[in-house]
Short mmCIF file of C-alpha atoms in Angstrom, two decimals:
data_model
loop_
_atom_site.label_atom_id
_atom_site.label_comp_id
_atom_site.label_asym_id
_atom_site.label_seq_id
_atom_site.Cartn_x
_atom_site.Cartn_y
_atom_site.Cartn_z
CA MET J 53 14.82 -14.17 0.83
CA ARG J 54 12.85 -13.40 3.94
CA PHE J 55 9.35 -12.11 4.10
CA ARG J 56 7.89 -11.07 7.45
CA PHE J 57 4.30 -12.12 7.98
CA ARG J 58 2.03 -9.26 7.15
CA GLU J 59 0.09 -7.52 9.96
CA LEU J 60 -3.16 -5.76 9.28
CA PRO J 61 -5.24 -3.54 11.55
CA ALA J 62 -8.27 -5.05 13.19
CA ALA J 63 -11.50 -3.32 13.21
CA GLY J 64 -11.73 -3.07 17.04
CA GLY J 65 -8.08 -2.11 17.46
CA GLY J 66 -4.96 -4.21 17.71
CA VAL J 67 -3.93 -6.28 14.76
CA LEU J 68 -5.18 -9.40 12.89
CA THR J 69 -3.21 -12.62 13.08
CA PRO J 70 -0.10 -12.03 10.93
CA ARG J 71 -0.25 -13.92 7.61
CA PRO J 72 2.40 -15.31 5.22
CA VAL J 73 2.40 -12.93 2.32
CA VAL J 74 5.02 -12.70 -0.42
CA ASP J 75 5.21 -9.75 -2.77
CA ILE J 76 5.25 -10.81 -6.37
CA ALA J 77 5.97 -8.43 -9.18
CA LEU J 78 4.31 -9.01 -12.56
CA GLU J 79 6.54 -8.09 -15.52
CA GLY J 80 5.34 -4.57 -16.57
CA LEU J 81 4.11 -3.80 -13.06
CA ASP J 82 7.49 -3.78 -11.28
CA ALA J 83 6.78 -0.71 -9.24
CA ALA J 84 3.89 -2.39 -7.40
CA PRO J 85 4.56 -5.99 -6.46
CA VAL J 86 1.33 -7.69 -5.63
CA GLY J 87 0.93 -9.04 -2.05
CA CYS J 88 0.06 -12.72 -2.33
CA LEU J 89 -1.11 -14.94 0.52
CA LEU J 90 0.99 -18.10 0.53
CA ASP J 91 -1.36 -20.99 0.23
CA THR J 92 0.14 -24.50 0.27
CA GLY J 93 -3.32 -25.90 -0.33
CA ALA J 94 -3.93 -24.00 -3.49
CA LEU J 95 -3.20 -25.64 -6.88
CA ARG J 96 -3.11 -22.28 -8.86
CA THR J 97 -1.50 -18.92 -8.35
CA ARG J 98 -4.32 -16.28 -8.70
CA MET J 99 -4.51 -12.54 -8.76
CA SER J 100 -7.29 -10.04 -9.51
CA ALA J 101 -8.03 -9.61 -13.21
CA GLU J 102 -7.87 -5.82 -12.59
CA LEU J 103 -4.05 -6.18 -12.57
CA ALA J 104 -3.61 -7.76 -15.95
CA PRO J 105 -4.21 -4.64 -18.04
CA LEU J 106 -2.12 -2.62 -15.63
CA ALA J 107 0.86 -4.85 -16.46
CA GLY J 108 -0.02 -5.01 -20.18
CA ILE J 109 -1.08 -8.56 -20.07
CA ASP J 110 -3.70 -9.38 -22.75
CA LEU J 111 -6.33 -11.89 -21.62
CA SER J 112 -8.34 -12.00 -24.72
CA GLY J 113 -8.62 -15.56 -26.02
CA ALA J 114 -6.98 -16.86 -22.82
CA LEU J 115 -7.98 -20.25 -21.39
CA THR J 116 -10.68 -19.64 -18.63
CA GLU J 117 -12.10 -21.66 -15.84
CA ASP J 118 -14.86 -21.07 -13.45
CA PHE J 119 -14.26 -22.01 -9.85
CA PHE J 120 -15.42 -21.41 -6.36
CA ILE J 121 -13.22 -19.65 -3.85
CA GLY J 122 -14.30 -18.66 -0.46
CA GLY J 123 -17.85 -19.46 -1.56
CA LEU J 124 -17.64 -17.08 -4.48
CA ASN J 125 -18.04 -18.09 -8.11
CA THR J 126 -15.14 -16.64 -9.99
CA ALA J 127 -13.79 -16.83 -13.52
CA GLY J 128 -10.07 -17.14 -14.13
CA ALA J 129 -8.13 -16.41 -17.24
CA LEU J 130 -4.78 -18.03 -17.64
CA ALA J 131 -1.66 -16.18 -18.74
CA ARG J 132 1.94 -17.22 -18.69
CA VAL J 133 3.86 -14.26 -17.25
CA SER J 134 7.22 -13.29 -15.98
CA LEU J 135 7.23 -12.85 -12.20
CA THR J 136 9.87 -11.51 -9.81
CA VAL J 137 10.32 -11.59 -6.00
CA THR J 138 13.04 -9.52 -4.32
CA ASP J 139 14.02 -8.58 -0.73
CA GLY J 140 15.88 -5.57 -1.86
CA ALA J 141 19.18 -7.38 -2.01
CA ASP J 142 18.47 -10.57 -3.98
CA GLU J 143 16.04 -10.98 -6.89
CA PHE J 144 14.69 -14.07 -8.59
CA SER J 145 12.55 -14.08 -11.78
CA TRP J 146 10.63 -16.96 -13.34
CA ASP J 147 7.97 -17.62 -15.93
CA ALA J 148 4.79 -19.13 -14.57
CA PRO J 149 1.04 -19.60 -15.14
CA VAL J 150 -1.08 -17.19 -13.29
CA TRP J 151 -4.85 -17.08 -13.26
CA PHE J 152 -6.25 -13.61 -13.41
CA CYS J 153 -9.73 -13.73 -11.69
CA ASP J 154 -12.86 -11.76 -11.95
CA PRO J 155 -14.47 -11.04 -9.58
CA TRP J 156 -11.72 -10.99 -6.92
CA PRO J 157 -12.86 -9.23 -3.80
CA HIS J 158 -9.89 -10.70 -1.82
CA PRO J 159 -7.30 -8.44 -0.29
CA PHE J 160 -4.26 -10.50 -1.63
CA GLY J 161 -3.39 -12.68 -4.57
CA LEU J 162 -2.94 -16.31 -3.81
CA ALA J 163 0.57 -17.90 -4.29
CA GLY J 164 -0.07 -21.68 -4.84
CA LEU J 165 1.59 -24.73 -6.14
CA GLU J 166 1.65 -23.89 -9.88
CA GLY J 167 3.19 -20.54 -10.41
CA PHE J 168 4.94 -20.17 -7.13
CA LEU J 169 5.60 -23.17 -4.72
CA HIS J 170 6.93 -25.38 -7.56
CA TYR J 171 9.79 -22.84 -8.04
CA PHE J 172 10.98 -22.39 -4.45
CA ILE J 173 12.12 -24.09 -1.35
CA VAL J 174 9.87 -22.42 1.35
CA THR J 175 10.57 -22.49 5.02
CA ILE J 176 7.73 -21.16 7.08
CA ARG J 177 8.49 -20.05 10.63
CA ALA J 178 5.05 -19.17 11.71
CA TYR J 179 5.85 -18.98 15.41
CA ASP J 180 8.61 -16.34 14.63
CA GLY J 181 6.45 -14.66 12.12
CA TYR J 182 8.44 -14.97 8.92
CA LEU J 183 9.05 -17.20 5.94
CA ASP J 184 12.28 -17.83 3.89
CA ILE J 185 12.24 -18.76 0.21
CA GLU J 186 15.03 -19.82 -2.01
CA PRO J 187 14.82 -20.69 -5.69
CA ASN J 188 14.47 -24.37 -6.31
CA PRO J 189 17.72 -25.44 -8.07
CA MET I 99 -12.28 31.27 11.36
CA PRO I 100 -8.52 31.99 11.58
CA THR I 101 -7.25 34.53 9.20
CA MET I 102 -3.74 34.09 7.92
CA THR I 103 -1.45 35.70 5.49
CA VAL I 104 0.47 33.56 2.94
CA ALA I 105 2.71 35.10 0.19
CA GLY I 106 1.08 38.44 0.87
CA HIS I 107 -2.47 37.22 0.43
CA ARG I 108 -4.94 36.92 3.34
CA TYR I 109 -7.07 33.84 3.66
CA ASP I 110 -9.90 32.92 6.04
CA LEU I 111 -9.36 29.21 6.62
CA ASP I 112 -10.85 26.59 8.83
CA PRO I 113 -10.11 22.87 9.14
CA ARG I 114 -13.30 21.79 7.38
CA THR I 115 -12.46 23.88 4.34
CA VAL I 116 -8.94 22.14 4.22
CA GLU I 117 -10.52 18.70 4.63
CA ALA I 118 -13.08 19.41 1.82
CA ALA I 119 -10.50 20.74 -0.52
CA LEU I 120 -8.56 17.42 -0.28
CA ASP I 121 -11.64 15.11 -0.92
CA GLY I 122 -10.91 12.81 -3.79
CA VAL I 123 -7.23 14.07 -4.08
CA LEU I 124 -4.30 11.54 -3.62
CA PRO I 125 -1.36 12.62 -1.39
CA GLU I 126 1.88 13.09 -3.14
CA PRO I 127 5.12 11.48 -1.86
CA ILE I 128 6.28 12.65 1.50
CA HIS I 129 9.90 13.72 1.29
CA GLU I 130 10.38 14.95 4.85
CA HIS I 131 7.58 16.96 6.44
CA PHE I 132 3.95 16.08 6.47
CA VAL I 133 0.63 17.02 7.92
CA VAL I 134 -2.25 14.78 8.82
CA VAL I 135 -5.61 15.63 7.22
CA ASN I 136 -8.54 13.23 6.99
CA GLY I 137 -6.33 10.52 8.48
CA ARG I 138 -3.66 10.64 5.78
CA ARG I 139 -0.31 12.15 5.46
CA TRP I 140 0.19 15.07 2.99
CA PRO I 141 3.09 17.24 1.92
CA PRO I 142 2.30 20.63 3.55
CA LYS I 143 2.90 22.50 0.37
CA GLN I 144 0.56 20.35 -1.61
CA VAL I 145 -2.21 21.04 0.99
CA LEU I 146 -1.72 24.79 1.12
CA ALA I 147 -1.46 25.12 -2.66
CA ARG I 148 -4.73 23.24 -2.98
CA VAL I 149 -6.55 25.30 -0.48
CA THR I 150 -5.25 28.75 -1.48
CA GLY I 151 -4.71 28.21 -5.22
CA LEU I 152 -1.23 29.67 -4.84
CA ASP I 153 1.74 28.41 -6.79
CA ARG I 154 3.97 26.18 -4.60
CA ALA I 155 6.93 28.41 -5.31
CA ASP I 156 5.19 31.31 -3.51
CA PHE I 157 5.70 29.76 -0.08
CA THR I 158 8.01 27.46 1.84
CA THR I 159 7.33 24.11 3.43
CA HIS I 160 7.76 25.67 6.86
CA GLN I 161 5.19 28.37 6.09
CA ALA I 162 2.71 25.74 4.95
CA ARG I 163 3.44 23.58 7.90
CA ARG I 164 2.96 26.45 10.30
CA ALA I 165 -0.31 27.59 8.64
CA LEU I 166 -1.69 24.09 8.84
CA THR I 167 -0.73 23.35 12.39
CA ARG I 168 -2.27 26.60 13.41
CA LEU I 169 -5.55 25.10 12.09
CA GLY I 170 -5.11 22.17 14.35
CA PHE I 171 -3.64 19.62 11.88
CA PRO I 172 -0.95 17.37 13.37
CA ALA I 173 2.43 17.65 11.54
CA GLY I 174 5.39 15.37 11.60
CA ARG I 175 8.56 14.27 9.86
CA ALA I 176 8.69 10.98 7.97
CA ALA I 177 10.82 8.07 9.04
CA GLY I 178 14.12 7.75 7.44
CA THR I 179 14.67 11.50 7.27
CA ARG I 180 17.37 12.72 9.61
CA GLY I 181 17.17 9.45 11.42
CA HIS I 182 13.84 10.20 13.08
CA HIS I 183 10.89 7.81 13.50
CA PRO I 184 7.58 9.38 12.61
CA ALA I 185 6.72 11.85 15.38
CA VAL I 186 3.67 13.93 15.36
CA ALA I 187 4.15 17.44 16.68
CA SER I 188 1.92 20.28 17.70
CA SER I 189 -1.77 19.84 17.80
CA PRO I 190 -3.40 17.14 19.98
CA PRO I 191 -4.53 14.48 19.70
CA PRO I 192 -1.58 12.76 18.31
CA ALA I 193 -2.50 10.67 15.20
CA PHE I 194 0.03 7.92 15.53
CA GLY I 195 0.07 7.12 19.14
CA ALA I 196 2.42 8.26 21.94
CA ALA I 197 5.33 10.31 20.86
CA GLY I 198 8.43 8.25 20.55
CA THR I 199 6.80 4.87 19.86
CA GLN I 200 7.67 3.15 16.59
CA GLU I 201 4.78 3.11 14.24
CA THR I 202 4.03 -0.45 12.92
CA LEU I 203 2.74 -1.09 9.48
CA ALA I 204 -0.58 -2.20 10.91
CA GLU I 205 -1.14 1.16 12.66
CA ALA I 206 0.04 3.02 9.58
CA LEU I 207 -2.56 1.05 7.56
CA ARG I 208 -5.47 1.62 9.97
CA PRO I 209 -6.71 4.87 8.34
CA PHE I 210 -6.85 3.05 4.95
CA ILE I 211 -9.06 0.17 5.76
CA GLY I 212 -11.11 -0.84 2.68
CA LEU I 213 -8.59 0.85 0.26
CA TRP I 214 -5.81 -0.36 -1.93
CA VAL I 215 -2.37 0.63 -0.66
CA ALA I 216 1.18 0.63 -1.83
CA VAL I 217 3.65 0.27 1.09
CA ARG I 218 7.38 0.40 1.40
CA GLY I 219 8.74 -0.75 4.74
CA ASP I 220 6.35 0.63 7.32
CA GLU I 221 5.42 3.56 5.25
CA VAL I 222 2.15 3.79 3.21
CA LEU I 223 3.11 5.48 -0.05
CA VAL I 224 -0.40 5.86 -1.32
CA ALA I 225 -3.93 4.68 -0.69
CA ALA I 226 -6.75 4.72 -3.28
CA SER I 227 -9.95 2.94 -4.14
CA SER I 228 -8.50 0.89 -6.96
CA PRO I 229 -5.15 -0.72 -7.93
CA LYS I 230 -5.24 1.27 -11.08
CA GLU I 231 -5.14 4.54 -9.13
CA VAL I 232 -2.33 3.17 -6.96
CA VAL I 233 -0.27 2.20 -10.00
CA ALA I 234 -0.85 5.48 -11.69
CA TRP I 235 0.22 7.36 -8.64
CA LEU I 236 3.42 5.28 -8.47
CA ALA I 237 4.17 5.96 -12.08
CA ARG I 238 3.43 9.74 -11.85
CA HIS I 239 5.74 10.23 -8.92
CA ARG I 240 8.33 7.61 -9.99
CA GLN I 241 7.93 5.60 -6.77
CA ARG I 242 8.57 1.90 -6.17
CA ALA I 243 6.48 0.04 -3.67
CA GLN I 244 7.31 -3.09 -1.86
CA SER I 245 3.86 -4.36 -1.86
CA MET I 246 0.42 -3.54 -3.16
CA PHE I 247 -2.79 -4.94 -1.58
CA ARG I 248 -6.13 -4.04 -0.14
CA VAL I 249 -6.48 -3.38 3.64
CA VAL I 250 -9.02 -5.40 5.37
CA ASP I 251 -9.98 -5.52 9.02
CA SER I 252 -11.34 -8.87 9.64
CA GLU I 253 -9.97 -12.45 9.78
CA GLN I 254 -12.81 -13.62 7.51
CA ALA I 255 -11.83 -11.13 4.82
CA ILE I 256 -8.41 -12.78 4.56
CA THR I 257 -9.36 -16.41 4.89
CA GLY I 258 -12.03 -15.84 2.34
CA ALA I 259 -9.27 -16.00 -0.22
CA ALA I 260 -8.12 -19.48 0.80
CA PRO I 261 -10.10 -22.70 0.33
CA GLN I 262 -12.04 -23.42 3.41
#
């Protein structure tokens, strides 16, 4: 499956440097896959805690951890959820741990080692502006 | 203030009245035609119904489009309909760059900086202030997005999500 790097508008005109973003659908929120920044340096896969209730994910009693991200103190609650990626033709689903974080002022989720990279072979073609992923056999 | 007749009723409308009537309202899905108001694309019938209080069955898309372009709002046809790329017609200035150029996702996102969006291809389906509103809109209109995220306009806002 191929994901083109995501371009966003820059404040002064033009575009920001395109970033590797994969769209990951939470079970229960299939109509709105969450854009997640691919982060090979991140241990966890993280998303905004706002998304959990929208997908019907109950975080009460979940394991939590406090951590700093981008200089911001954030609390994450762990849930094991079913995730799906698709390019419109192929689709792959897997169960993985995701940390739902509050506050989460960031524009994307983070796709890290646990939850995402452990499940795929990822080829990043940054110069060409895309990445390919295939399920890890 | 232009006076126009819609479905047998006379209305005095101006652009500010239209813009104010759409404040806090989310655009419905674009099937083919759209008008640009407040930097967003709207189905012409949604706009005119909102402004006049008329039932949408009382007028056609073309009547709505004509009424709104008379007020100076750009109108166009969505990509993927009849093989056209987005093209803004009638009133200057064009909202999406020179006619005939392909709109990139980044340019389509520009009016929505700071908002959560749901996109499919290069099309912005909906923009709202929270993911909850975006998801509710998708469910209400039975739409599926390719991606949902918040539009930011600085490198710092993106890299802030990654460990430094």
